Amino acid sequence: MAIHLEKQIESVIGHFKRGSRIVILTGAGISAESGIPTFRGKDGLWEKYDPNEVATAEALRLRPKNVWEMHDALRQTINSCEPNPAHFAIAELEKFLKNIVIITQNVDNKHQDAGSTSVLELHGNAWRVKCTVENKSWIDRTVPIKELPPRCSCGAILRPDVVFFGEQLDKDVLDEAYTEAARAEIMLVIGTSCVVTPAAYLPIIAKQSDAILIEINLEPSPIYSLFDASLCGKAGMIMPKLVKRLREKFE
Ligand code: NAD
């Protein structure tokens, strides 16, 4: 590990106090090392698919099979990938520092698969399906889905219970995320380009409430000037080291 990064981790550790309220905001980058493609950048999901064709309510109405083909492919990828050391490090952190909330933009369930319990999912969950008529939702982990598009027992088409482009986030989840961000004393922002709103507002809200903001990313995000520290590198390499040092500090 570069000496610079080692020193940065040491200075970041200094901000944590026993009982600090910690919010961890994660994005697609934290799951990249699991093998799940991010949205943007090289090999990004939208290099392959046009979001207007496969990730909008209108597309679902006009071309449900296309939407489900993409979503079924994503579910197959998610199914074949395991949580990585960054997910496991966060789950471990929750065991010895109690005041932790994870707010994720990811739909892959990898935080929960790694053992995290306090997870707010801003953009839904790829394993959940929802009836487009009755609005009821449930978990269905069948991969691949036998017939596309899948249907509810009432006959209506199901939709993936994820937030499509142009749709509002679940109000209760978003309100809770805003509240947690405003109460945070430390916010770790991991693997997100911080360009998708309203998730990108959360670090700003935390900063306005005097939280210490720490970014972990391959490269500084567009809002890097907001951060008290930017740790550059892979989350799967940095998070286990950070959590190991926190465990040494608090145990
Ligand atoms: P994004 O694709 O816009 O940005 C990913 C960020 O992660 C980039 O800043 C990149 O530099 C960084 N990154 C890549 N690999 C990394 C690594 N190993 N360690 C640390 N950082 C790394 O992702 P976003 O900001 O989350 O964009 C938001 C949208 O992406 C959300 O709507 C989310 O639902 C969706 N998404 C989710 C998944 C998933 O569930 N795994 C996958 C693709 C897209």
PDB file of C-alpha atoms and ligand atoms in Angstrom:
ATOM      1  CA  MET A   1       0.000   0.000   0.000  1.00  0.00           C
ATOM      2  CA  ALA A   2       1.323   3.428  -0.873  1.00  0.00           C
ATOM      3  CA  ILE A   3       2.632   5.306   2.174  1.00  0.00           C
ATOM      4  CA  HIS A   4       0.387   8.209   1.208  1.00  0.00           C
ATOM      5  CA  LEU A   5      -2.755   6.060   1.449  1.00  0.00           C
ATOM      6  CA  GLU A   6      -1.580   4.537   4.739  1.00  0.00           C
ATOM      7  CA  LYS A   7      -1.172   8.041   6.180  1.00  0.00           C
ATOM      8  CA  GLN A   8      -4.559   9.087   4.835  1.00  0.00           C
ATOM      9  CA  ILE A   9      -6.217   6.109   6.522  1.00  0.00           C
ATOM     10  CA  GLU A  10      -4.537   7.012   9.808  1.00  0.00           C
ATOM     11  CA  SER A  11      -5.777  10.593   9.612  1.00  0.00           C
ATOM     12  CA  VAL A  12      -9.298   9.414   8.693  1.00  0.00           C
ATOM     13  CA  ILE A  13      -9.353   7.057  11.722  1.00  0.00           C
ATOM     14  CA  GLY A  14      -8.790  10.113  13.922  1.00  0.00           C
ATOM     15  CA  HIS A  15     -12.264  11.448  13.040  1.00  0.00           C
ATOM     16  CA  PHE A  16     -14.098   8.407  14.441  1.00  0.00           C
ATOM     17  CA  LYS A  17     -15.253   8.467  18.056  1.00  0.00           C
ATOM     18  CA  ARG A  18     -17.012   5.739  20.003  1.00  0.00           C
ATOM     19  CA  GLY A  19     -20.724   6.158  19.273  1.00  0.00           C
ATOM     20  CA  SER A  20     -20.254   8.380  16.209  1.00  0.00           C
ATOM     21  CA  ARG A  21     -23.275   8.289  13.914  1.00  0.00           C
ATOM     22  CA  ILE A  22     -21.960   6.875  10.659  1.00  0.00           C
ATOM     23  CA  VAL A  23     -23.730   6.903   7.318  1.00  0.00           C
ATOM     24  CA  ILE A  24     -22.260   4.926   4.440  1.00  0.00           C
ATOM     25  CA  LEU A  25     -23.464   5.969   0.998  1.00  0.00           C
ATOM     26  CA  THR A  26     -22.615   3.442  -1.686  1.00  0.00           C
ATOM     27  CA  GLY A  27     -22.930   3.312  -5.460  1.00  0.00           C
ATOM     28  CA  ALA A  28     -22.284   0.931  -8.319  1.00  0.00           C
ATOM     29  CA  GLY A  29     -18.482   1.193  -7.829  1.00  0.00           C
ATOM     30  CA  ILE A  30     -18.576  -0.818  -4.607  1.00  0.00           C
ATOM     31  CA  SER A  31     -19.955  -3.803  -6.518  1.00  0.00           C
ATOM     32  CA  ALA A  32     -17.599  -3.450  -9.496  1.00  0.00           C
ATOM     33  CA  GLU A  33     -15.036  -5.784  -7.908  1.00  0.00           C
ATOM     34  CA  SER A  34     -17.782  -8.377  -7.478  1.00  0.00           C
ATOM     35  CA  GLY A  35     -18.095  -8.356 -11.277  1.00  0.00           C
ATOM     36  CA  ILE A  36     -21.261  -6.247 -11.565  1.00  0.00           C
ATOM     37  CA  PRO A  37     -20.752  -3.523 -14.180  1.00  0.00           C
ATOM     38  CA  THR A  38     -21.157   0.115 -13.132  1.00  0.00           C
ATOM     39  CA  PHE A  39     -23.426   2.498 -14.996  1.00  0.00           C
ATOM     40  CA  ARG A  40     -20.860   4.730 -16.558  1.00  0.00           C
ATOM     41  CA  GLY A  41     -17.327   4.404 -17.813  1.00  0.00           C
ATOM     42  CA  LYS A  42     -15.582   1.578 -19.595  1.00  0.00           C
ATOM     43  CA  ASP A  43     -17.702  -1.610 -19.707  1.00  0.00           C
ATOM     44  CA  GLY A  44     -20.519   0.376 -18.061  1.00  0.00           C
ATOM     45  CA  LEU A  45     -24.051  -0.967 -18.355  1.00  0.00           C
ATOM     46  CA  TRP A  46     -25.166   1.919 -20.555  1.00  0.00           C
ATOM     47  CA  GLU A  47     -22.362   1.293 -23.033  1.00  0.00           C
ATOM     48  CA  LYS A  48     -24.328  -1.825 -23.914  1.00  0.00           C
ATOM     49  CA  TYR A  49     -27.935  -0.739 -23.427  1.00  0.00           C
ATOM     50  CA  ASP A  50     -29.836   2.462 -24.151  1.00  0.00           C
ATOM     51  CA  PRO A  51     -31.598   3.355 -20.880  1.00  0.00           C
ATOM     52  CA  ASN A  52     -34.521   4.886 -22.819  1.00  0.00           C
ATOM     53  CA  GLU A  53     -35.129   1.520 -24.459  1.00  0.00           C
ATOM     54  CA  VAL A  54     -34.930  -0.657 -21.348  1.00  0.00           C
ATOM     55  CA  ALA A  55     -35.200   1.389 -18.162  1.00  0.00           C
ATOM     56  CA  THR A  56     -38.229   3.665 -18.345  1.00  0.00           C
ATOM     57  CA  ALA A  57     -41.906   3.224 -17.505  1.00  0.00           C
ATOM     58  CA  GLU A  58     -42.768   3.996 -21.127  1.00  0.00           C
ATOM     59  CA  ALA A  59     -40.394   1.313 -22.400  1.00  0.00           C
ATOM     60  CA  LEU A  60     -42.060  -1.194 -20.051  1.00  0.00           C
ATOM     61  CA  ARG A  61     -45.470  -0.237 -21.432  1.00  0.00           C
ATOM     62  CA  LEU A  62     -44.400  -0.382 -25.095  1.00  0.00           C
ATOM     63  CA  ARG A  63     -41.715  -3.090 -25.058  1.00  0.00           C
ATOM     64  CA  PRO A  64     -42.040  -5.137 -21.848  1.00  0.00           C
ATOM     65  CA  LYS A  65     -40.104  -8.074 -23.286  1.00  0.00           C
ATOM     66  CA  ASN A  66     -37.067  -5.881 -24.094  1.00  0.00           C
ATOM     67  CA  VAL A  67     -37.108  -4.326 -20.634  1.00  0.00           C
ATOM     68  CA  TRP A  68     -37.303  -7.736 -18.995  1.00  0.00           C
ATOM     69  CA  GLU A  69     -34.584  -9.223 -21.220  1.00  0.00           C
ATOM     70  CA  MET A  70     -32.155  -6.569 -19.976  1.00  0.00           C
ATOM     71  CA  HIS A  71     -33.324  -6.911 -16.387  1.00  0.00           C
ATOM     72  CA  ASP A  72     -33.172 -10.704 -16.509  1.00  0.00           C
ATOM     73  CA  ALA A  73     -29.588 -10.456 -17.839  1.00  0.00           C
ATOM     74  CA  LEU A  74     -28.717  -8.091 -14.969  1.00  0.00           C
ATOM     75  CA  ARG A  75     -30.275 -10.520 -12.460  1.00  0.00           C
ATOM     76  CA  GLN A  76     -28.237 -13.380 -13.916  1.00  0.00           C
ATOM     77  CA  THR A  77     -25.050 -11.303 -13.532  1.00  0.00           C
ATOM     78  CA  ILE A  78     -25.953 -10.354  -9.961  1.00  0.00           C
ATOM     79  CA  ASN A  79     -26.749 -13.982  -9.171  1.00  0.00           C
ATOM     80  CA  SER A  80     -23.350 -15.161 -10.398  1.00  0.00           C
ATOM     81  CA  CYS A  81     -21.452 -12.551  -8.327  1.00  0.00           C
ATOM     82  CA  GLU A  82     -20.529 -12.661  -4.646  1.00  0.00           C
ATOM     83  CA  PRO A  83     -20.182  -9.748  -2.225  1.00  0.00           C
ATOM     84  CA  ASN A  84     -16.569  -8.537  -2.187  1.00  0.00           C
ATOM     85  CA  PRO A  85     -14.212  -7.521   0.672  1.00  0.00           C
ATOM     86  CA  ALA A  86     -15.692  -3.982   0.737  1.00  0.00           C
ATOM     87  CA  HIS A  87     -19.227  -5.318   1.396  1.00  0.00           C
ATOM     88  CA  PHE A  88     -17.900  -7.700   4.056  1.00  0.00           C
ATOM     89  CA  ALA A  89     -15.825  -4.953   5.722  1.00  0.00           C
ATOM     90  CA  ILE A  90     -18.938  -2.748   6.031  1.00  0.00           C
ATOM     91  CA  ALA A  91     -20.938  -5.642   7.494  1.00  0.00           C
ATOM     92  CA  GLU A  92     -18.156  -6.207  10.029  1.00  0.00           C
ATOM     93  CA  LEU A  93     -18.118  -2.510  10.929  1.00  0.00           C
ATOM     94  CA  GLU A  94     -21.805  -2.717  11.826  1.00  0.00           C
ATOM     95  CA  LYS A  95     -20.981  -5.429  14.385  1.00  0.00           C
ATOM     96  CA  PHE A  96     -18.607  -3.347  16.490  1.00  0.00           C
ATOM     97  CA  LEU A  97     -19.737   0.236  15.787  1.00  0.00           C
ATOM     98  CA  LYS A  98     -23.473   0.198  16.305  1.00  0.00           C
ATOM     99  CA  ASN A  99     -24.643   3.546  14.915  1.00  0.00           C
ATOM    100  CA  ILE A 100     -24.353   2.697  11.250  1.00  0.00           C
ATOM    101  CA  VAL A 101     -26.774   3.131   8.383  1.00  0.00           C
ATOM    102  CA  ILE A 102     -25.983   2.128   4.821  1.00  0.00           C
ATOM    103  CA  ILE A 103     -27.725   4.071   2.095  1.00  0.00           C
ATOM    104  CA  THR A 104     -27.199   2.366  -1.218  1.00  0.00           C
ATOM    105  CA  GLN A 105     -28.029   3.269  -4.796  1.00  0.00           C
ATOM    106  CA  ASN A 106     -27.399  -0.340  -5.756  1.00  0.00           C
ATOM    107  CA  VAL A 107     -30.132  -2.814  -6.508  1.00  0.00           C
ATOM    108  CA  ASP A 108     -27.954  -5.920  -6.182  1.00  0.00           C
ATOM    109  CA  ASN A 109     -28.621  -6.865  -2.518  1.00  0.00           C
ATOM    110  CA  LYS A 110     -24.881  -7.442  -1.941  1.00  0.00           C
ATOM    111  CA  HIS A 111     -24.768  -5.487   1.350  1.00  0.00           C
ATOM    112  CA  GLN A 112     -27.452  -7.754   2.814  1.00  0.00           C
ATOM    113  CA  ASP A 113     -25.807 -10.848   1.296  1.00  0.00           C
ATOM    114  CA  ALA A 114     -22.598  -9.835   3.109  1.00  0.00           C
ATOM    115  CA  GLY A 115     -24.482  -9.585   6.419  1.00  0.00           C
ATOM    116  CA  SER A 116     -25.394  -5.887   6.742  1.00  0.00           C
ATOM    117  CA  THR A 117     -28.797  -5.349   8.339  1.00  0.00           C
ATOM    118  CA  SER A 118     -29.330  -1.599   8.319  1.00  0.00           C
ATOM    119  CA  VAL A 119     -29.684  -0.875   4.605  1.00  0.00           C
ATOM    120  CA  LEU A 120     -31.800   1.769   2.885  1.00  0.00           C
ATOM    121  CA  GLU A 121     -32.214   0.982  -0.815  1.00  0.00           C
ATOM    122  CA  LEU A 122     -32.802   4.227  -2.708  1.00  0.00           C
ATOM    123  CA  HIS A 123     -33.317   2.650  -6.112  1.00  0.00           C
ATOM    124  CA  GLY A 124     -35.120  -0.565  -5.175  1.00  0.00           C
ATOM    125  CA  ASN A 125     -34.004  -4.169  -5.376  1.00  0.00           C
ATOM    126  CA  ALA A 126     -33.471  -6.276  -8.502  1.00  0.00           C
ATOM    127  CA  TRP A 127     -34.857  -9.375  -6.777  1.00  0.00           C
ATOM    128  CA  ARG A 128     -38.208  -7.714  -6.055  1.00  0.00           C
ATOM    129  CA  VAL A 129     -41.007  -7.769  -8.644  1.00  0.00           C
ATOM    130  CA  LYS A 130     -44.155  -5.677  -8.551  1.00  0.00           C
ATOM    131  CA  CYS A 131     -47.599  -6.093 -10.118  1.00  0.00           C
ATOM    132  CA  THR A 132     -48.302  -3.158 -12.433  1.00  0.00           C
ATOM    133  CA  VAL A 133     -52.018  -3.292 -11.574  1.00  0.00           C
ATOM    134  CA  GLU A 134     -52.261  -4.374  -7.932  1.00  0.00           C
ATOM    135  CA  ASN A 135     -48.995  -2.667  -6.858  1.00  0.00           C
ATOM    136  CA  LYS A 136     -48.129  -5.536  -4.517  1.00  0.00           C
ATOM    137  CA  SER A 137     -44.470  -6.586  -4.531  1.00  0.00           C
ATOM    138  CA  TRP A 138     -42.506  -9.643  -3.483  1.00  0.00           C
ATOM    139  CA  ILE A 139     -39.063 -11.221  -3.780  1.00  0.00           C
ATOM    140  CA  ASP A 140     -38.557 -13.636  -6.662  1.00  0.00           C
ATOM    141  CA  ARG A 141     -35.012 -14.913  -7.119  1.00  0.00           C
ATOM    142  CA  THR A 142     -35.751 -17.156 -10.118  1.00  0.00           C
ATOM    143  CA  VAL A 143     -32.951 -16.913 -12.687  1.00  0.00           C
ATOM    144  CA  PRO A 144     -33.384 -16.952 -15.565  1.00  0.00           C
ATOM    145  CA  ILE A 145     -37.042 -15.980 -15.542  1.00  0.00           C
ATOM    146  CA  LYS A 146     -38.955 -18.685 -17.399  1.00  0.00           C
ATOM    147  CA  GLU A 147     -41.239 -16.522 -19.530  1.00  0.00           C
ATOM    148  CA  LEU A 148     -40.651 -12.883 -20.448  1.00  0.00           C
ATOM    149  CA  PRO A 149     -42.320 -10.634 -19.532  1.00  0.00           C
ATOM    150  CA  PRO A 150     -43.364 -12.335 -16.283  1.00  0.00           C
ATOM    151  CA  ARG A 151     -46.972 -11.931 -15.165  1.00  0.00           C
ATOM    152  CA  CYS A 152     -48.822 -11.668 -11.881  1.00  0.00           C
ATOM    153  CA  SER A 153     -51.442 -14.290 -10.961  1.00  0.00           C
ATOM    154  CA  CYS A 154     -54.022 -11.557 -11.812  1.00  0.00           C
ATOM    155  CA  GLY A 155     -52.725 -11.584 -15.411  1.00  0.00           C
ATOM    156  CA  ALA A 156     -51.044  -8.159 -15.375  1.00  0.00           C
ATOM    157  CA  ILE A 157     -47.418  -7.698 -16.387  1.00  0.00           C
ATOM    158  CA  LEU A 158     -44.927  -7.511 -13.535  1.00  0.00           C
ATOM    159  CA  ARG A 159     -42.248  -4.856 -13.365  1.00  0.00           C
ATOM    160  CA  PRO A 160     -38.852  -4.950 -11.684  1.00  0.00           C
ATOM    161  CA  ASP A 161     -39.256  -3.107  -8.356  1.00  0.00           C
ATOM    162  CA  VAL A 162     -36.430  -0.715  -9.184  1.00  0.00           C
ATOM    163  CA  VAL A 163     -36.592   3.004  -9.899  1.00  0.00           C
ATOM    164  CA  PHE A 164     -36.661   3.588 -13.647  1.00  0.00           C
ATOM    165  CA  PHE A 165     -35.246   6.700 -15.283  1.00  0.00           C
ATOM    166  CA  GLY A 166     -37.654   9.607 -14.840  1.00  0.00           C
ATOM    167  CA  GLU A 167     -39.409   8.034 -11.832  1.00  0.00           C
ATOM    168  CA  GLN A 168     -39.598   9.350  -8.273  1.00  0.00           C
ATOM    169  CA  LEU A 169     -37.849   7.502  -5.474  1.00  0.00           C
ATOM    170  CA  ASP A 170     -39.948   5.920  -2.732  1.00  0.00           C
ATOM    171  CA  LYS A 171     -40.846   8.887  -0.515  1.00  0.00           C
ATOM    172  CA  ASP A 172     -40.495   7.080   2.830  1.00  0.00           C
ATOM    173  CA  VAL A 173     -37.078   5.685   1.960  1.00  0.00           C
ATOM    174  CA  LEU A 174     -35.876   9.046   0.663  1.00  0.00           C
ATOM    175  CA  ASP A 175     -37.158  10.922   3.734  1.00  0.00           C
ATOM    176  CA  GLU A 176     -35.363   8.447   5.981  1.00  0.00           C
ATOM    177  CA  ALA A 177     -32.170   8.855   3.939  1.00  0.00           C
ATOM    178  CA  TYR A 178     -32.371  12.664   4.240  1.00  0.00           C
ATOM    179  CA  THR A 179     -32.915  12.354   7.995  1.00  0.00           C
ATOM    180  CA  GLU A 180     -29.950   9.999   8.393  1.00  0.00           C
ATOM    181  CA  ALA A 181     -27.728  12.245   6.280  1.00  0.00           C
ATOM    182  CA  ALA A 182     -28.654  15.266   8.400  1.00  0.00           C
ATOM    183  CA  ARG A 183     -27.868  13.346  11.620  1.00  0.00           C
ATOM    184  CA  ALA A 184     -24.586  11.854  10.382  1.00  0.00           C
ATOM    185  CA  GLU A 185     -21.369  12.768  12.130  1.00  0.00           C
ATOM    186  CA  ILE A 186     -19.304  10.848   9.606  1.00  0.00           C
ATOM    187  CA  MET A 187     -20.327   9.965   6.075  1.00  0.00           C
ATOM    188  CA  LEU A 188     -18.343   7.505   3.967  1.00  0.00           C
ATOM    189  CA  VAL A 189     -19.131   7.916   0.266  1.00  0.00           C
ATOM    190  CA  ILE A 190     -18.012   4.785  -1.562  1.00  0.00           C
ATOM    191  CA  GLY A 191     -17.996   3.979  -5.292  1.00  0.00           C
ATOM    192  CA  THR A 192     -20.448   6.566  -6.488  1.00  0.00           C
ATOM    193  CA  SER A 193     -19.894   9.208  -9.157  1.00  0.00           C
ATOM    194  CA  CYS A 194     -22.230  11.496  -7.133  1.00  0.00           C
ATOM    195  CA  VAL A 195     -24.008  12.709 -10.254  1.00  0.00           C
ATOM    196  CA  VAL A 196     -27.357  10.925  -9.862  1.00  0.00           C
ATOM    197  CA  THR A 197     -29.826  13.003  -7.847  1.00  0.00           C
ATOM    198  CA  PRO A 198     -31.360  12.923  -5.300  1.00  0.00           C
ATOM    199  CA  ALA A 199     -28.692  10.513  -3.942  1.00  0.00           C
ATOM    200  CA  ALA A 200     -26.023  13.097  -4.780  1.00  0.00           C
ATOM    201  CA  TYR A 201     -27.706  15.584  -2.401  1.00  0.00           C
ATOM    202  CA  LEU A 202     -27.021  13.358   0.612  1.00  0.00           C
ATOM    203  CA  PRO A 203     -23.328  14.297   1.051  1.00  0.00           C
ATOM    204  CA  ILE A 204     -24.328  17.964   0.704  1.00  0.00           C
ATOM    205  CA  ILE A 205     -26.987  17.593   3.421  1.00  0.00           C
ATOM    206  CA  ALA A 206     -24.481  15.829   5.677  1.00  0.00           C
ATOM    207  CA  LYS A 207     -21.901  18.549   5.117  1.00  0.00           C
ATOM    208  CA  GLN A 208     -24.440  21.263   5.934  1.00  0.00           C
ATOM    209  CA  SER A 209     -24.931  19.468   9.258  1.00  0.00           C
ATOM    210  CA  ASP A 210     -21.156  19.529   9.893  1.00  0.00           C
ATOM    211  CA  ALA A 211     -20.472  15.854   9.189  1.00  0.00           C
ATOM    212  CA  ILE A 212     -16.981  14.737   8.251  1.00  0.00           C
ATOM    213  CA  LEU A 213     -17.119  13.475   4.664  1.00  0.00           C
ATOM    214  CA  ILE A 214     -14.773  10.755   3.436  1.00  0.00           C
ATOM    215  CA  GLU A 215     -14.730   9.557  -0.148  1.00  0.00           C
ATOM    216  CA  ILE A 216     -13.468   6.192  -1.353  1.00  0.00           C
ATOM    217  CA  ASN A 217     -13.312   6.002  -5.118  1.00  0.00           C
ATOM    218  CA  LEU A 218     -10.945   5.190  -7.974  1.00  0.00           C
ATOM    219  CA  GLU A 219     -10.886   8.900  -8.728  1.00  0.00           C
ATOM    220  CA  PRO A 220     -12.250  12.013  -6.994  1.00  0.00           C
ATOM    221  CA  SER A 221     -15.923  12.592  -7.861  1.00  0.00           C
ATOM    222  CA  PRO A 222     -17.206  15.933  -9.241  1.00  0.00           C
ATOM    223  CA  ILE A 223     -18.080  17.067  -5.688  1.00  0.00           C
ATOM    224  CA  TYR A 224     -14.612  16.243  -4.309  1.00  0.00           C
ATOM    225  CA  SER A 225     -14.163  19.753  -2.881  1.00  0.00           C
ATOM    226  CA  LEU A 226     -16.858  18.866  -0.339  1.00  0.00           C
ATOM    227  CA  PHE A 227     -14.849  15.991   1.109  1.00  0.00           C
ATOM    228  CA  ASP A 228     -12.569  16.179   4.125  1.00  0.00           C
ATOM    229  CA  ALA A 229     -10.592  13.247   2.737  1.00  0.00           C
ATOM    230  CA  SER A 230     -10.535  11.404  -0.591  1.00  0.00           C
ATOM    231  CA  LEU A 231      -9.028   7.916  -0.501  1.00  0.00           C
ATOM    232  CA  CYS A 232      -8.255   6.945  -4.084  1.00  0.00           C
ATOM    233  CA  GLY A 233      -8.238   3.258  -4.933  1.00  0.00           C
ATOM    234  CA  LYS A 234     -10.396   0.172  -5.009  1.00  0.00           C
ATOM    235  CA  ALA A 235     -12.999  -0.045  -2.259  1.00  0.00           C
ATOM    236  CA  GLY A 236     -12.238  -3.761  -1.891  1.00  0.00           C
ATOM    237  CA  MET A 237      -8.659  -2.887  -0.997  1.00  0.00           C
ATOM    238  CA  ILE A 238      -9.249   0.229   1.135  1.00  0.00           C
ATOM    239  CA  MET A 239     -12.323  -0.739   3.194  1.00  0.00           C
ATOM    240  CA  PRO A 240     -10.836  -3.869   4.845  1.00  0.00           C
ATOM    241  CA  LYS A 241      -7.764  -1.828   5.893  1.00  0.00           C
ATOM    242  CA  LEU A 242      -9.907   1.001   7.228  1.00  0.00           C
ATOM    243  CA  VAL A 243     -12.166  -1.367   9.174  1.00  0.00           C
ATOM    244  CA  LYS A 244      -9.161  -3.296  10.564  1.00  0.00           C
ATOM    245  CA  ARG A 245      -7.713  -0.044  11.930  1.00  0.00           C
ATOM    246  CA  LEU A 246     -11.113   0.959  13.370  1.00  0.00           C
ATOM    247  CA  ARG A 247     -11.422  -2.418  15.070  1.00  0.00           C
ATOM    248  CA  GLU A 248      -7.954  -1.930  16.611  1.00  0.00           C
ATOM    249  CA  LYS A 249      -8.995   1.528  17.795  1.00  0.00           C
ATOM    250  CA  PHE A 250     -12.298   0.528  19.385  1.00  0.00           C
ATOM    251  CA  GLU A 251     -11.778  -3.029  20.644  1.00  0.00           C
TER     252      GLU A 251
HETATM  253  P1  NAD B   1     -21.717   5.196 -11.433  1.00  0.00           P
HETATM  254  O1  NAD B   1     -21.610   4.040 -12.380  1.00  0.00           O
HETATM  255  O2  NAD B   1     -22.198   6.501 -11.918  1.00  0.00           O
HETATM  256  O3  NAD B   1     -20.272   5.469 -10.799  1.00  0.00           O
HETATM  257  C1  NAD B   1     -19.497   4.449 -10.270  1.00  0.00           C
HETATM  258  C2  NAD B   1     -18.394   5.097  -9.462  1.00  0.00           C
HETATM  259  O4  NAD B   1     -17.672   4.075  -8.819  1.00  0.00           O
HETATM  260  C3  NAD B   1     -17.384   5.903 -10.309  1.00  0.00           C
HETATM  261  O5  NAD B   1     -17.168   7.147  -9.653  1.00  0.00           O
HETATM  262  C4  NAD B   1     -16.126   5.039 -10.292  1.00  0.00           C
HETATM  263  O6  NAD B   1     -14.938   5.821 -10.303  1.00  0.00           O
HETATM  264  C5  NAD B   1     -16.284   4.301  -8.972  1.00  0.00           C
HETATM  265  N1  NAD B   1     -15.645   2.986  -8.908  1.00  0.00           N
HETATM  266  C6  NAD B   1     -15.575   2.046  -9.874  1.00  0.00           C
HETATM  267  N2  NAD B   1     -14.950   0.939  -9.415  1.00  0.00           N
HETATM  268  C7  NAD B   1     -14.620   1.197  -8.125  1.00  0.00           C
HETATM  269  C8  NAD B   1     -13.964   0.454  -7.107  1.00  0.00           C
HETATM  270  N3  NAD B   1     -13.511  -0.798  -7.327  1.00  0.00           N
HETATM  271  N4  NAD B   1     -13.792   1.026  -5.890  1.00  0.00           N
HETATM  272  C9  NAD B   1     -14.228   2.287  -5.648  1.00  0.00           C
HETATM  273  N5  NAD B   1     -14.866   3.049  -6.573  1.00  0.00           N
HETATM  274  C10 NAD B   1     -15.065   2.503  -7.796  1.00  0.00           C
HETATM  275  O7  NAD B   1     -22.524   4.658 -10.194  1.00  0.00           O
HETATM  276  P2  NAD B   1     -23.498   5.419  -9.239  1.00  0.00           P
HETATM  277  O8  NAD B   1     -22.931   6.715  -8.794  1.00  0.00           O
HETATM  278  O9  NAD B   1     -23.926   4.433  -8.222  1.00  0.00           O
HETATM  279  O10 NAD B   1     -24.664   5.715 -10.259  1.00  0.00           O
HETATM  280  C11 NAD B   1     -25.817   5.562  -9.833  1.00  0.00           C
HETATM  281  C12 NAD B   1     -26.643   4.433 -10.502  1.00  0.00           C
HETATM  282  O11 NAD B   1     -26.042   3.193 -10.829  1.00  0.00           O
HETATM  283  C13 NAD B   1     -27.627   4.092  -9.472  1.00  0.00           C
HETATM  284  O12 NAD B   1     -28.869   4.477  -9.977  1.00  0.00           O
HETATM  285  C14 NAD B   1     -27.595   2.575  -9.300  1.00  0.00           C
HETATM  286  O13 NAD B   1     -28.893   2.110  -9.089  1.00  0.00           O
HETATM  287  C15 NAD B   1     -27.034   2.152 -10.586  1.00  0.00           C
HETATM  288  N6  NAD B   1     -26.387   0.850 -10.722  1.00  0.00           N
HETATM  289  C16 NAD B   1     -26.370  -0.079  -9.730  1.00  0.00           C
HETATM  290  C17 NAD B   1     -25.684  -1.272  -9.901  1.00  0.00           C
HETATM  291  C18 NAD B   1     -25.707  -2.298  -8.807  1.00  0.00           C
HETATM  292  O14 NAD B   1     -26.736  -2.493  -8.164  1.00  0.00           O
HETATM  293  N7  NAD B   1     -24.577  -2.949  -8.542  1.00  0.00           N
HETATM  294  C19 NAD B   1     -24.998  -1.504 -11.082  1.00  0.00           C
HETATM  295  C20 NAD B   1     -25.052  -0.537 -12.107  1.00  0.00           C
HETATM  296  C21 NAD B   1     -25.749   0.635 -11.908  1.00  0.00           C
END
